[in-house]
CSV table of C-alpha atoms and ligand atoms in Angstrom, one decimal:
chain,number,residue,atom,x,y,z
A,232,MET,CA,157.5,-96.2,135.1
A,233,ILE,CA,157.9,-98.0,131.4
A,234,PRO,CA,161.0,-96.9,129.2
A,235,ILE,CA,161.5,-96.4,125.6
A,236,THR,CA,163.3,-99.4,125.6
A,237,LYS,CA,165.2,-101.7,127.1
A,238,PRO,CA,168.4,-104.1,126.4
A,239,TYR,CA,167.6,-107.9,126.1
A,240,PHE,CA,170.0,-109.6,128.3
A,241,GLY,CA,170.0,-112.7,130.1
A,242,GLU,CA,173.0,-114.4,132.4
A,243,GLU,CA,175.0,-115.2,128.8
A,244,GLU,CA,175.8,-112.1,128.5
A,245,GLN,CA,177.4,-111.6,132.0
A,246,ARG,CA,179.2,-114.9,131.6
A,247,ALA,CA,180.6,-114.1,128.6
A,248,THR,CA,181.6,-111.1,129.9
A,249,ALA,CA,183.6,-112.9,132.7
A,250,GLU,CA,185.1,-115.1,130.3
A,251,ALA,CA,186.4,-113.0,128.0
A,252,ILE,CA,187.9,-110.9,131.1
A,253,ALA,CA,189.5,-114.1,132.7
A,254,SER,CA,190.9,-115.0,128.9
A,255,GLY,CA,193.2,-112.3,129.4
A,256,TRP,CA,193.0,-110.8,126.2
A,257,VAL,CA,190.7,-108.2,125.8
A,258,THR,CA,190.5,-105.8,122.8
A,259,GLN,CA,190.2,-106.7,119.3
A,260,GLY,CA,191.3,-110.2,119.7
A,261,PRO,CA,189.6,-113.8,119.3
A,262,GLN,CA,186.2,-112.2,120.5
A,263,VAL,CA,186.2,-109.6,117.8
A,264,ALA,CA,187.2,-111.7,115.5
A,265,ALA,CA,184.3,-114.7,116.1
A,266,PHE,CA,182.0,-112.0,116.0
A,267,GLU,CA,182.6,-110.6,112.9
A,268,ARG,CA,182.7,-114.2,111.4
A,269,GLU,CA,179.1,-114.9,113.0
A,270,PHE,CA,178.1,-111.8,111.5
A,271,ALA,CA,179.0,-112.0,108.0
A,272,ALA,CA,177.3,-115.0,107.9
A,273,TYR,CA,174.3,-113.7,109.5
A,274,VAL,CA,173.8,-111.1,107.0
A,275,GLY,CA,175.1,-113.1,104.1
A,276,ALA,CA,178.5,-110.4,103.6
A,277,ALA,CA,181.7,-111.8,102.5
A,278,TYR,CA,183.5,-109.6,105.3
A,279,ALA,CA,182.3,-107.7,108.8
A,280,CYS,CA,184.5,-105.3,110.4
A,281,ALA,CA,183.8,-105.0,113.8
A,282,VAL,CA,184.2,-100.9,115.2
A,283,SER,CA,183.6,-99.0,118.3
A,284,SER,CA,180.4,-97.3,116.7
A,285,CYS,CA,178.3,-96.8,113.8
A,286,THR,CA,179.0,-93.7,113.6
A,287,THR,CA,182.9,-94.7,113.5
A,288,ALA,CA,181.8,-97.1,110.7
A,289,LEU,CA,180.1,-94.7,108.8
A,290,HIS,CA,183.0,-92.3,109.1
A,291,LEU,CA,185.1,-95.5,107.7
A,292,ALA,CA,182.9,-96.2,104.9
A,293,LEU,CA,183.0,-92.9,103.8
A,294,ARG,CA,186.6,-92.4,103.3
A,295,ALA,CA,187.3,-96.1,101.9
A,296,ALA,CA,184.5,-94.6,99.4
A,297,ASP,CA,187.0,-91.6,98.7
A,298,VAL,CA,184.9,-89.1,100.1
A,299,GLY,CA,187.3,-86.1,100.9
A,300,PRO,CA,187.0,-82.3,101.3
A,301,GLY,CA,184.9,-80.5,99.3
A,302,ASP,CA,182.8,-83.9,98.1
A,303,HIS,CA,179.3,-83.8,98.1
A,304,VAL,CA,177.4,-86.9,99.7
A,305,ILE,CA,173.7,-87.2,98.7
A,306,THR,CA,171.9,-88.0,102.0
A,307,VAL,CA,168.7,-87.4,104.4
A,308,SER,CA,168.9,-84.7,107.2
A,309,HIS,CA,165.8,-86.8,108.9
A,310,SER,CA,167.9,-89.5,110.5
A,311,PHE,CA,170.1,-89.2,114.0
A,312,ILE,CA,172.8,-86.6,113.7
A,313,ALA,CA,175.6,-89.2,113.3
A,314,THR,CA,174.5,-89.9,109.8
A,315,ALA,CA,175.1,-86.0,108.5
A,316,ASN,CA,178.1,-86.1,111.2
A,317,ALA,CA,180.4,-88.7,109.3
A,318,VAL,CA,180.2,-86.8,106.2
A,319,ARG,CA,181.4,-83.7,107.8
A,320,TYR,CA,184.5,-85.7,109.7
A,321,CYS,CA,185.6,-86.6,105.9
A,322,GLY,CA,185.6,-82.7,105.5
A,323,ALA,CA,182.7,-83.4,102.8
A,324,ILE,CA,179.4,-81.7,102.4
A,325,PRO,CA,176.1,-83.8,103.1
A,326,VAL,CA,173.5,-82.7,100.4
A,327,PHE,CA,170.3,-83.2,102.1
A,328,ILE,CA,166.9,-84.6,100.1
A,329,ASP,CA,163.5,-85.3,101.8
A,330,ILE,CA,162.1,-88.6,103.0
A,331,ALA,CA,158.7,-90.0,101.6
A,332,PRO,CA,156.1,-89.4,104.6
A,333,SER,CA,154.9,-93.2,104.6
A,334,THR,CA,158.4,-94.5,105.0
A,335,TYR,CA,160.3,-92.0,106.7
A,336,ASN,CA,163.0,-93.0,104.5
A,337,MET,CA,164.9,-91.4,101.1
A,338,ARG,CA,162.7,-90.6,98.2
A,339,PRO,CA,165.2,-92.0,95.7
A,340,ASP,CA,163.3,-90.0,93.0
A,341,LEU,CA,165.0,-86.9,94.5
A,342,VAL,CA,168.5,-88.5,94.1
A,343,GLU,CA,168.9,-87.2,90.5
A,344,SER,CA,168.3,-83.6,91.2
A,345,ALA,CA,171.4,-83.9,93.8
A,346,VAL,CA,174.2,-84.9,91.5
A,347,THR,CA,176.5,-82.8,91.0
A,348,ASP,CA,180.2,-83.2,89.4
A,349,ARG,CA,181.2,-83.5,93.0
A,350,THR,CA,179.0,-86.1,94.5
A,351,LYS,CA,181.0,-89.0,95.6
A,352,ALA,CA,178.1,-91.1,97.4
A,353,VAL,CA,174.7,-91.9,98.4
A,354,LEU,CA,174.4,-92.4,101.8
A,355,CYS,CA,170.7,-94.1,102.4
A,356,VAL,CA,169.3,-94.7,105.9
A,357,HIS,CA,167.0,-97.7,107.0
A,358,GLN,CA,165.8,-95.5,109.2
A,359,MET,CA,164.0,-96.8,112.7
A,360,GLY,CA,165.1,-100.8,110.9
A,361,MET,CA,162.0,-100.2,108.1
A,362,PRO,CA,164.2,-100.6,104.6
A,363,CYS,CA,165.0,-97.7,102.0
A,364,ASP,CA,164.2,-98.3,98.5
A,365,LEU,CA,168.1,-99.4,97.9
A,366,GLN,CA,166.7,-101.0,94.5
A,367,ALA,CA,165.7,-97.8,93.1
A,368,ILE,CA,168.5,-95.6,95.1
A,369,LEU,CA,171.4,-98.3,93.6
A,370,ALA,CA,169.7,-97.8,89.6
A,371,VAL,CA,170.0,-93.7,90.3
A,372,ALA,CA,173.5,-94.0,91.6
A,373,SER,CA,174.9,-96.7,89.4
A,374,LEU,CA,174.1,-94.2,86.2
A,375,HIS,CA,176.3,-91.5,88.0
A,376,GLY,CA,179.1,-93.6,89.1
A,377,LEU,CA,178.0,-93.3,93.1
A,378,LYS,CA,179.1,-95.8,95.6
A,379,VAL,CA,176.2,-96.3,98.1
A,380,ILE,CA,176.6,-96.5,101.7
A,381,GLU,CA,174.3,-97.9,104.0
A,382,ASP,CA,173.3,-96.4,107.8
A,383,ALA,CA,171.8,-99.6,108.6
A,384,ALA,CA,172.4,-98.9,112.3
A,385,CYS,CA,168.6,-99.7,113.3
A,386,ALA,CA,168.2,-102.2,111.0
A,387,ILE,CA,170.4,-105.5,112.1
A,388,GLY,CA,167.6,-108.3,111.2
A,389,SER,CA,165.4,-106.4,108.9
A,390,GLU,CA,165.0,-108.0,105.1
A,391,ILE,CA,164.7,-106.6,101.7
A,392,GLN,CA,163.3,-108.6,98.5
A,393,TRP,CA,165.5,-108.9,95.7
A,394,ASP,CA,164.2,-111.0,92.6
A,395,GLY,CA,161.8,-112.7,94.6
A,396,GLN,CA,164.1,-113.5,97.5
A,397,TRP,CA,164.0,-111.9,101.0
A,398,GLU,CA,167.7,-111.2,102.2
A,399,ARG,CA,168.6,-109.7,105.6
A,400,ILE,CA,170.0,-105.9,105.4
A,401,GLY,CA,173.6,-105.6,104.7
A,402,ARG,CA,174.6,-108.6,102.6
A,403,PRO,CA,175.4,-105.3,101.0
A,404,ARG,CA,173.7,-104.5,98.2
A,405,GLY,CA,175.5,-100.9,97.8
A,406,ASP,CA,178.9,-101.1,98.5
A,407,VAL,CA,178.8,-101.1,102.4
A,408,ALA,CA,176.2,-101.3,105.1
A,409,CYS,CA,177.5,-100.1,108.6
A,410,PHE,CA,175.3,-100.9,111.7
A,411,SER,CA,175.0,-100.3,115.4
A,412,PHE,CA,174.9,-102.1,118.6
A,413,HIS,CA,174.0,-99.2,121.0
A,414,PRO,CA,171.7,-99.7,123.2
A,415,ARG,CA,168.7,-98.3,121.4
A,416,LYS,CA,169.2,-100.4,118.8
A,417,VAL,CA,167.7,-103.9,118.6
A,418,ILE,CA,170.8,-105.8,119.8
A,419,THR,CA,173.6,-104.2,122.2
A,420,THR,CA,177.4,-104.2,123.1
A,421,GLY,CA,177.0,-101.1,125.2
A,422,ASP,CA,178.6,-99.3,122.3
A,423,GLY,CA,179.9,-100.9,119.0
A,424,GLY,CA,179.7,-100.8,115.7
A,425,MET,CA,179.8,-103.2,112.5
A,426,LEU,CA,180.7,-102.6,109.2
A,427,THR,CA,179.4,-105.3,106.3
A,428,THR,CA,181.1,-105.6,102.5
A,429,ASN,CA,181.6,-108.2,99.7
A,430,ASN,CA,184.9,-105.8,98.9
A,431,ALA,CA,188.1,-106.9,100.1
A,432,GLU,CA,190.3,-104.0,99.5
A,433,TYR,CA,187.6,-101.7,101.5
A,434,ASP,CA,187.8,-104.5,104.5
A,435,ALA,CA,191.5,-104.5,104.5
A,436,LYS,CA,191.4,-100.5,105.0
A,437,PHE,CA,188.5,-100.7,107.9
A,438,ARG,CA,191.1,-103.3,109.3
A,439,LEU,CA,193.7,-100.8,108.8
A,440,TRP,CA,192.2,-97.5,109.8
A,441,ARG,CA,190.4,-99.0,112.9
A,442,GLN,CA,193.9,-99.5,114.4
A,443,HIS,CA,195.7,-96.3,113.5
A,444,ALA,CA,196.5,-97.9,110.1
A,445,MET,CA,199.6,-99.9,112.3
A,446,SER,CA,201.0,-102.3,109.3
A,447,VAL,CA,201.2,-105.2,111.8
A,448,PRO,CA,198.2,-105.9,114.1
A,449,ASP,CA,199.2,-106.6,117.7
A,450,THR,CA,197.4,-110.0,117.6
A,451,VAL,CA,200.3,-111.1,115.0
A,452,ARG,CA,203.1,-109.6,116.9
A,453,HIS,CA,201.8,-111.4,119.9
A,454,LYS,CA,202.1,-114.9,118.1
A,455,ALA,CA,205.5,-114.3,116.2
A,456,ASN,CA,208.6,-115.7,117.1
A,457,GLU,CA,210.8,-113.1,115.8
A,458,VAL,CA,210.9,-109.3,116.6
A,459,ILE,CA,208.7,-107.6,114.2
A,460,PHE,CA,208.8,-103.7,114.1
A,461,GLU,CA,205.4,-102.0,112.6
A,462,SER,CA,204.9,-99.2,111.0
A,463,TYR,CA,201.8,-96.4,110.2
A,464,ALA,CA,201.5,-96.0,106.7
A,465,GLU,CA,198.7,-93.3,106.8
A,466,LEU,CA,196.8,-91.5,109.1
A,467,GLY,CA,194.6,-93.8,111.3
A,468,PHE,CA,192.2,-93.9,114.1
A,469,ASN,CA,191.3,-95.7,117.3
A,470,TYR,CA,188.0,-97.3,116.6
A,471,ARG,CA,188.8,-100.8,118.0
A,472,MET,CA,185.9,-103.0,119.4
A,473,THR,CA,186.9,-104.5,123.0
A,474,ASP,CA,186.7,-108.4,123.1
A,475,ILE,CA,184.0,-107.8,126.2
A,476,GLN,CA,181.6,-106.2,123.9
A,477,ALA,CA,182.3,-108.9,121.2
A,478,ALA,CA,181.4,-111.5,123.3
A,479,VAL,CA,178.1,-109.9,124.3
A,480,GLY,CA,177.3,-109.0,120.7
A,481,ARG,CA,178.2,-113.1,119.8
A,482,VAL,CA,175.4,-113.7,122.6
A,483,GLN,CA,173.0,-111.0,121.3
A,484,LEU,CA,173.5,-112.2,117.8
A,485,GLY,CA,172.3,-115.4,119.1
A,486,ARG,CA,169.2,-114.3,120.5
A,487,LEU,CA,168.3,-112.1,117.4
A,488,PRO,CA,165.9,-114.2,116.2
A,489,ALA,CA,163.5,-114.5,119.1
A,490,ILE,CA,164.3,-111.1,119.6
A,491,LEU,CA,162.9,-110.1,116.3
A,492,GLU,CA,159.9,-112.2,116.9
A,493,LEU,CA,158.8,-110.6,120.4
A,494,ARG,CA,159.5,-107.1,118.4
A,495,ARG,CA,156.9,-108.2,115.4
A,496,HIS,CA,154.5,-109.8,118.1
A,497,ILE,CA,154.1,-106.3,119.7
A,498,ALA,CA,154.2,-104.3,116.8
A,499,MET,CA,151.2,-106.3,115.2
A,500,ARG,CA,149.5,-106.0,118.8
A,501,TYR,CA,150.1,-102.4,118.4
A,502,LEU,CA,148.7,-102.2,114.9
A,503,GLU,CA,145.5,-104.2,115.9
A,504,LEU,CA,144.9,-101.9,119.1
A,505,LEU,CA,145.9,-98.7,117.4
A,506,VAL,CA,143.9,-99.0,114.2
A,507,ASP,CA,140.3,-97.2,115.3
A,508,ILE,CA,141.9,-94.0,116.3
A,509,PRO,CA,140.5,-91.5,114.2
A,510,GLY,CA,143.5,-89.8,112.1
A,511,LEU,CA,146.7,-91.9,113.7
A,512,GLY,CA,149.1,-92.7,111.1
A,513,LEU,CA,150.5,-96.0,111.9
A,514,PRO,CA,153.5,-97.5,110.3
A,515,ALA,CA,153.4,-99.8,107.2
A,516,GLU,CA,156.0,-102.0,105.7
A,517,PRO,CA,156.5,-101.7,101.9
A,518,PRO,CA,155.6,-105.3,100.0
A,519,TRP,CA,159.2,-105.7,99.3
A,520,GLY,CA,160.7,-105.0,103.0
A,521,ARG,CA,160.2,-106.5,106.4
A,522,THR,CA,161.3,-104.1,109.5
A,523,ASN,CA,162.9,-105.0,112.5
A,524,TRP,CA,160.5,-103.0,114.4
A,525,GLN,CA,163.5,-101.1,116.0
A,526,SER,CA,161.0,-98.4,116.6
A,527,PHE,CA,157.3,-97.9,116.7
A,528,CYS,CA,156.3,-94.8,115.3
A,529,VAL,CA,153.1,-93.2,114.9
A,530,ARG,CA,151.6,-89.9,113.3
A,531,LEU,CA,149.6,-87.7,115.4
A,532,PRO,CA,146.3,-86.6,114.0
A,533,GLU,CA,146.1,-83.4,112.5
A,534,GLY,CA,146.4,-80.4,114.9
A,535,CYS,CA,147.3,-82.5,117.8
A,536,ASP,CA,150.2,-80.9,120.0
A,537,GLN,CA,153.0,-83.5,120.0
A,538,ARG,CA,154.7,-81.9,123.3
A,539,ALA,CA,151.4,-82.3,124.9
A,540,VAL,CA,150.8,-85.6,124.1
A,541,MET,CA,154.0,-86.9,125.0
A,542,GLN,CA,153.9,-85.0,128.3
A,543,ARG,CA,150.6,-85.9,129.7
A,544,MET,CA,152.0,-90.1,128.4
A,545,LEU,CA,155.0,-89.2,130.5
A,546,GLY,CA,152.8,-87.7,133.5
A,547,ALA,CA,151.1,-91.5,133.1
A,548,GLY,CA,154.9,-93.0,133.2
A,549,ILE,CA,155.2,-93.9,129.7
A,550,ALA,CA,158.3,-92.7,128.4
A,551,THR,CA,158.1,-91.8,124.2
A,552,ARG,CA,160.6,-89.8,122.1
A,553,ARG,CA,159.2,-87.4,119.4
A,554,GLY,CA,159.9,-88.7,115.7
A,555,VAL,CA,163.4,-88.6,114.2
A,556,MET,CA,165.7,-85.8,114.4
A,557,CYS,CA,166.5,-83.3,111.4
A,558,ALA,CA,170.1,-82.6,111.2
A,559,HIS,CA,169.7,-79.1,109.6
A,560,ARG,CA,167.2,-77.7,112.4
A,561,GLU,CA,170.3,-78.2,115.0
A,562,PRO,CA,172.3,-75.7,116.2
A,563,ALA,CA,175.3,-77.3,114.8
A,564,TYR,CA,174.2,-77.4,111.4
A,565,GLN,CA,173.7,-73.5,111.7
A,566,ARG,CA,177.6,-73.4,111.4
A,567,GLU,CA,178.5,-76.4,109.4
A,568,PRO,CA,177.7,-76.2,105.6
A,569,TRP,CA,174.9,-78.5,104.0
A,570,LEU,CA,173.3,-78.4,100.5
A,571,PHE,CA,169.9,-79.4,99.6
A,572,SER,CA,167.8,-80.3,96.7
A,573,ASP,CA,164.6,-80.8,95.4
A,574,GLN,CA,163.2,-80.9,92.0
A,575,ALA,CA,164.3,-77.4,91.7
A,576,GLY,CA,168.1,-78.4,92.0
A,577,LEU,CA,170.7,-77.9,94.4
A,578,GLN,CA,170.9,-74.9,96.7
A,579,GLN,CA,172.8,-73.6,99.6
A,580,GLY,CA,171.3,-74.4,102.8
A,581,SER,CA,170.7,-72.3,106.0
A,582,GLY,CA,168.5,-71.5,108.7
A,583,SER,CA,166.5,-74.3,111.0
A,584,HIS,CA,163.5,-74.2,108.5
A,585,CYS,CA,164.0,-75.7,104.8
A,586,ALA,CA,161.0,-76.2,102.9
A,587,ALA,CA,162.4,-78.9,100.5
A,588,LEU,CA,162.8,-80.9,103.7
A,589,ARG,CA,159.1,-80.5,104.9
A,590,GLU,CA,158.6,-84.0,105.5
A,591,GLY,CA,161.1,-84.5,107.5
A,592,GLU,CA,160.4,-81.7,109.4
A,593,ARG,CA,156.7,-82.6,109.9
A,594,ALA,CA,157.8,-86.1,110.7
A,595,GLN,CA,159.6,-84.5,113.3
A,596,ASP,CA,157.4,-82.4,114.5
A,597,HIS,CA,154.3,-84.7,114.4
A,598,CYS,CA,155.6,-88.4,115.4
A,599,VAL,CA,155.7,-90.0,118.5
A,600,LEU,CA,157.9,-93.2,119.2
A,601,LEU,CA,156.3,-95.3,121.5
A,602,PRO,CA,158.1,-97.9,123.9
A,603,LEU,CA,158.7,-101.3,122.3
A,604,PHE,CA,161.1,-103.8,123.9
A,605,PRO,CA,161.2,-107.5,123.7
A,606,GLN,CA,159.8,-108.1,127.7
A,607,MET,CA,157.2,-106.1,127.5
A,608,GLY,CA,154.0,-107.8,128.1
A,609,ASP,CA,150.4,-107.5,126.9
A,610,GLU,CA,149.0,-105.4,130.1
A,611,GLU,CA,152.0,-103.0,130.2
A,612,GLN,CA,151.4,-102.5,126.3
A,613,ASP,CA,147.6,-102.0,127.0
A,614,THR,CA,148.7,-99.5,129.8
A,615,ILE,CA,150.6,-97.5,126.7
A,616,ILE,CA,147.6,-97.4,124.5
A,617,ARG,CA,145.4,-96.1,127.1
A,618,ALA,CA,147.5,-93.9,127.9
A,619,LEU,CA,147.9,-92.5,124.5
A,620,ARG,CA,143.9,-92.6,124.0
A,621,SER,CA,143.8,-90.7,126.9
A,622,GLY,CA,146.8,-88.0,125.7
A,623,LEU,CA,144.8,-87.8,122.6
A,624,ASP,CA,141.7,-87.7,124.5
A,625,VAL,CA,140.1,-90.6,122.4
B,870,PLP,C1,172.2,-94.6,116.2
B,870,PLP,C2,171.9,-94.1,114.9
B,870,PLP,C3,173.7,-93.8,114.7
B,870,PLP,C4,174.5,-93.8,115.3
B,870,PLP,O1,175.0,-95.0,116.1
B,870,PLP,P1,176.0,-95.0,117.0
B,870,PLP,O2,176.4,-96.9,117.1
B,870,PLP,O3,175.6,-94.5,118.4
B,870,PLP,O4,177.5,-94.3,116.9
B,870,PLP,C5,173.7,-93.5,112.9
B,870,PLP,N1,172.7,-93.6,112.4
B,870,PLP,C6,171.4,-93.6,112.6
B,870,PLP,C7,170.2,-93.6,111.8
B,870,PLP,C8,171.1,-94.2,113.8
B,870,PLP,O5,169.9,-94.4,114.6
């Protein structure tokens, strides 16, 4: 059986875990602090704050952007459901706009149509690691005084070009970028997330809120030689990352350059070996963006039965996934409120089909994600390609 992905671990991660445990400090201590420093340096951000997942990172980022009950946040439905859910955790209403079929990312030209006097932020996604058109999104957002939060869950190591210079996603160019370390992503800590920002006030808020808004962190009380009573000035959360996770994250971050190179090699080989399949849509990078190849997404030729192709591949021992989901089609969003906008303006969403979000729906229904992990050898990849061809009858 060839899985869709595999974490890329070695003995160093096991050793790091054992050392973190042996140190006697196992949550939000020195390993977390070191992981944050190294992560901030890697992406070129002033601050990085580690949390329990990207979902909790998104919640804190939106909260820092002052998103509250009844506010609007412009985002895409075509994303993992956590993107929309984080908006709902704030009591705010997601305003969905469609994606571009070529990049599976938010269409910047639709942002304007979705702005109201209740809009607080744009939550854009670098879907599957492919950078979204941040420059165009920032231009519209700044016209309307909106905050920009980047859902960079999949995008560690992806790059974007600014004024002719390549820089990593997470610097961030928006207000905050949020990353995930779930095993489905490019590096993993089991579960985990990171917020990067250049805004010192935001960073201070993230640190407070991730630990119950406790006025004096336990790391400080531990070292103090006088008694300190902490206080809780506002509603906080337990969104901590453990030191065991962070110790793994530091090793994974060190491996990232090698992981990216291996992923790129496999992706290039897919592109080369799949190019002759008639009607098969292959992923392509824009001139100003470089993906980390978190996922390799192909669009099936017109008229293909997605489920049947995936079933035939599964029968041949190959795990695949369908195209990225659309939150608005899920039962949860038949109950949760959402709005959508196209060139015709803002409207109330309902039901599991929305014509204005058709490219997202089409991508979900007509795309297949192929296995891609650094350990994949040529033979394994050839097996996958043969199974896809036979699934497509070509
Ligand atoms: C995986 C993912 C998330 C959620 O990340 P967790 O760390 O699992 O909470 C959010 N947004 C996108 C786009 C994702 O792919």
